[in-house]
Short mmCIF file of C-alpha atoms in Angstrom, two decimals:
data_model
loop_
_atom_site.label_atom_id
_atom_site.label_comp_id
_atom_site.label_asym_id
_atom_site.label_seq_id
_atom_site.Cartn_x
_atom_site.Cartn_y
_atom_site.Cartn_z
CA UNK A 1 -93.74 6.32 32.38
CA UNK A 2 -93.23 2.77 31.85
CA UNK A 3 -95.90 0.72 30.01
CA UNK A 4 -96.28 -2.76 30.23
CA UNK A 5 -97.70 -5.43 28.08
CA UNK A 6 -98.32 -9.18 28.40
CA UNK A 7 -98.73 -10.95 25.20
CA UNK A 8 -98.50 -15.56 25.30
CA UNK A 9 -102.06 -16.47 27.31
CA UNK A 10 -104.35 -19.07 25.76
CA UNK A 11 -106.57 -22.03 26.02
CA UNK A 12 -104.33 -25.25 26.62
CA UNK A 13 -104.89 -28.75 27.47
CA UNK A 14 -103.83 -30.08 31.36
CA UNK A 15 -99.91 -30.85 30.67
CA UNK A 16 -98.80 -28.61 27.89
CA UNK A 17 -96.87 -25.36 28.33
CA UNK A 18 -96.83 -21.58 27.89
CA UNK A 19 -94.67 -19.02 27.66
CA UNK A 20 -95.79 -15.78 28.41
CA UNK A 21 -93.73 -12.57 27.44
CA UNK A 22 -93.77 -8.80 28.88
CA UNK A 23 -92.63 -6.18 27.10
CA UNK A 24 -92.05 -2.39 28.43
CA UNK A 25 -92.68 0.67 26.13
CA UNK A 26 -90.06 2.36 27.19
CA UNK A 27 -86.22 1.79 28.57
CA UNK A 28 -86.30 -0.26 31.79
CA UNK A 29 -84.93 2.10 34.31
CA UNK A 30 -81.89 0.49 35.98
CA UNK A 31 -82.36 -1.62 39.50
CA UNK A 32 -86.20 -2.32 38.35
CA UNK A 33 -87.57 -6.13 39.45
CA UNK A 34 -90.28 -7.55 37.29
CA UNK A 35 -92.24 -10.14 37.72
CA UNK A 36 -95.14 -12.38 37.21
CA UNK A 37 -98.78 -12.46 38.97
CA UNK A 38 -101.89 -14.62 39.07
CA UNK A 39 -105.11 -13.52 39.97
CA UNK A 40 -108.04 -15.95 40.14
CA UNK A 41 -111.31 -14.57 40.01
CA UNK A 42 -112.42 -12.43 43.42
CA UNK A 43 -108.88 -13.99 44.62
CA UNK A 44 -105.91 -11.06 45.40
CA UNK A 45 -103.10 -11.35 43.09
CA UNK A 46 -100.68 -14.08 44.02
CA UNK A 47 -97.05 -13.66 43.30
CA UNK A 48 -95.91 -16.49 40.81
CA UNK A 49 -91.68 -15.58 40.20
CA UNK A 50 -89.43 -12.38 39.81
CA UNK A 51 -86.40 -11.59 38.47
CA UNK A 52 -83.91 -8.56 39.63
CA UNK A 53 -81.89 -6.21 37.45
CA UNK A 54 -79.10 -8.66 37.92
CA UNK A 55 -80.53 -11.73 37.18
CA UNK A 56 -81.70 -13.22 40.28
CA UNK A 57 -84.99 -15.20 40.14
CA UNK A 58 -88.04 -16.81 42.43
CA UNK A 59 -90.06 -19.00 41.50
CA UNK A 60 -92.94 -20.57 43.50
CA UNK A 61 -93.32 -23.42 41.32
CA UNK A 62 -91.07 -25.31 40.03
CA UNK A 63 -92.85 -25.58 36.58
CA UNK A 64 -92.66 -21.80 36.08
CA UNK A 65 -89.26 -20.69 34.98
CA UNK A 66 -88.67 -16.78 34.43
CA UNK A 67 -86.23 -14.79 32.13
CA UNK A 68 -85.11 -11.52 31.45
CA UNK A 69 -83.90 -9.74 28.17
CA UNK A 70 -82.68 -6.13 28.87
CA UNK A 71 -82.07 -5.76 25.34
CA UNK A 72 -85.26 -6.43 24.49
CA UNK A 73 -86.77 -4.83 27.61
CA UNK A 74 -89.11 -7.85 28.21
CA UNK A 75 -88.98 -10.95 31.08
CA UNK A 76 -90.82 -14.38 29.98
CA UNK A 77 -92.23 -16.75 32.42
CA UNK A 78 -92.48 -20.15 30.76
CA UNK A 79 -94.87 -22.33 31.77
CA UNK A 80 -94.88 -26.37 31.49
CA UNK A 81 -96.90 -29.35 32.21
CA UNK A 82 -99.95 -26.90 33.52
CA UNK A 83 -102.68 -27.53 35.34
CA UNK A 84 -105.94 -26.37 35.81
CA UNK A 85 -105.30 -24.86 38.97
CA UNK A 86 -103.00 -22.86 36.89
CA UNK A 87 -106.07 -20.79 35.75
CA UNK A 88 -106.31 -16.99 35.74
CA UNK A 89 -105.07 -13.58 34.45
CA UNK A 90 -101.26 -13.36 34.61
CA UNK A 91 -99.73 -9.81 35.30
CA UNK A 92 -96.57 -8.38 34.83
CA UNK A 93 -95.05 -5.86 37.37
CA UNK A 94 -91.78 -3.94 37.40
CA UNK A 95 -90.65 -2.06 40.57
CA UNK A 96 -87.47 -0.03 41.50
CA UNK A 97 -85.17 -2.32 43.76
CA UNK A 98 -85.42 -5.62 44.41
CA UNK A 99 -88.65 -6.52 46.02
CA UNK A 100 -90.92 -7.32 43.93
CA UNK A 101 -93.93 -6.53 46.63
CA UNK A 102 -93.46 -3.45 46.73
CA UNK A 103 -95.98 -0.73 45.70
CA UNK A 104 -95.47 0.25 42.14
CA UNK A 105 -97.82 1.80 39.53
CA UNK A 106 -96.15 -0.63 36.83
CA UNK A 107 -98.55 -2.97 36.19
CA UNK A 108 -99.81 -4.45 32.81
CA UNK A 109 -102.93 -5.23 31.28
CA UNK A 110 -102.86 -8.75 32.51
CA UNK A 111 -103.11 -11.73 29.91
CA UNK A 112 -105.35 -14.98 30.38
CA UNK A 113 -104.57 -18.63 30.87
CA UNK A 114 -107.22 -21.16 30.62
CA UNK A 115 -105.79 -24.85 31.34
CA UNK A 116 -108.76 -27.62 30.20
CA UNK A 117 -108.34 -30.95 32.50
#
């Protein structure tokens, strides 16, 4: 079983950055996607970017760039000039393939970014 944890959330000021990192407990299995959720407060989880085993990424905002270390069995999404609307627990997912919608159990704990305006 694969165990995920988020680690990088915090209280910033409108127009700094983060970088959030997700680290699995065990080997990524080969052909897993990860990726990068935001869930607002009695809001669904919204997809924010992915990344396949091979390196190809989505983003839906161009201020959120995500990266992948298989070495280190972690992705990063790094996060500049945020606003507030950037508000809310970020989760990290991994799922076998490449779509990152699909159902998986591999979820983390979820980490929190607060953005002040």
């Amino acid at each position: 079983q694969v165990q995920l944890v988020e680690s990088g959330g915090g209280l910033v000021q409108s127009g700094e950055s983060l970088r959030l990192s997700c680290y699995a407990s065990n080997r990524l299995l080969h052909n897993t996607v990860m990726g990068w959720y935001r869930q607002v407060l009695g809001e669904p989880r919204e997809l924010i970017a992915s990344i396949t085993a091979d390196g190809k990424t989505m983003s839906t905002d161009s201020r959120f760039t995500i990266s992948r270390n298989n070495t280190a069995q972690g992705i990063y999404l790094q996060m500049n000039n945020l606003k507030p609307e950037d508000t809310g627990a970020y989760y990290c997912k991994a799922a076998f393939g490449n779509d990152i919608t699909a159902t998986s159990p591999f979820w983390g704990q979820g980490t929190q970014v607060s953005v002040l305006s």
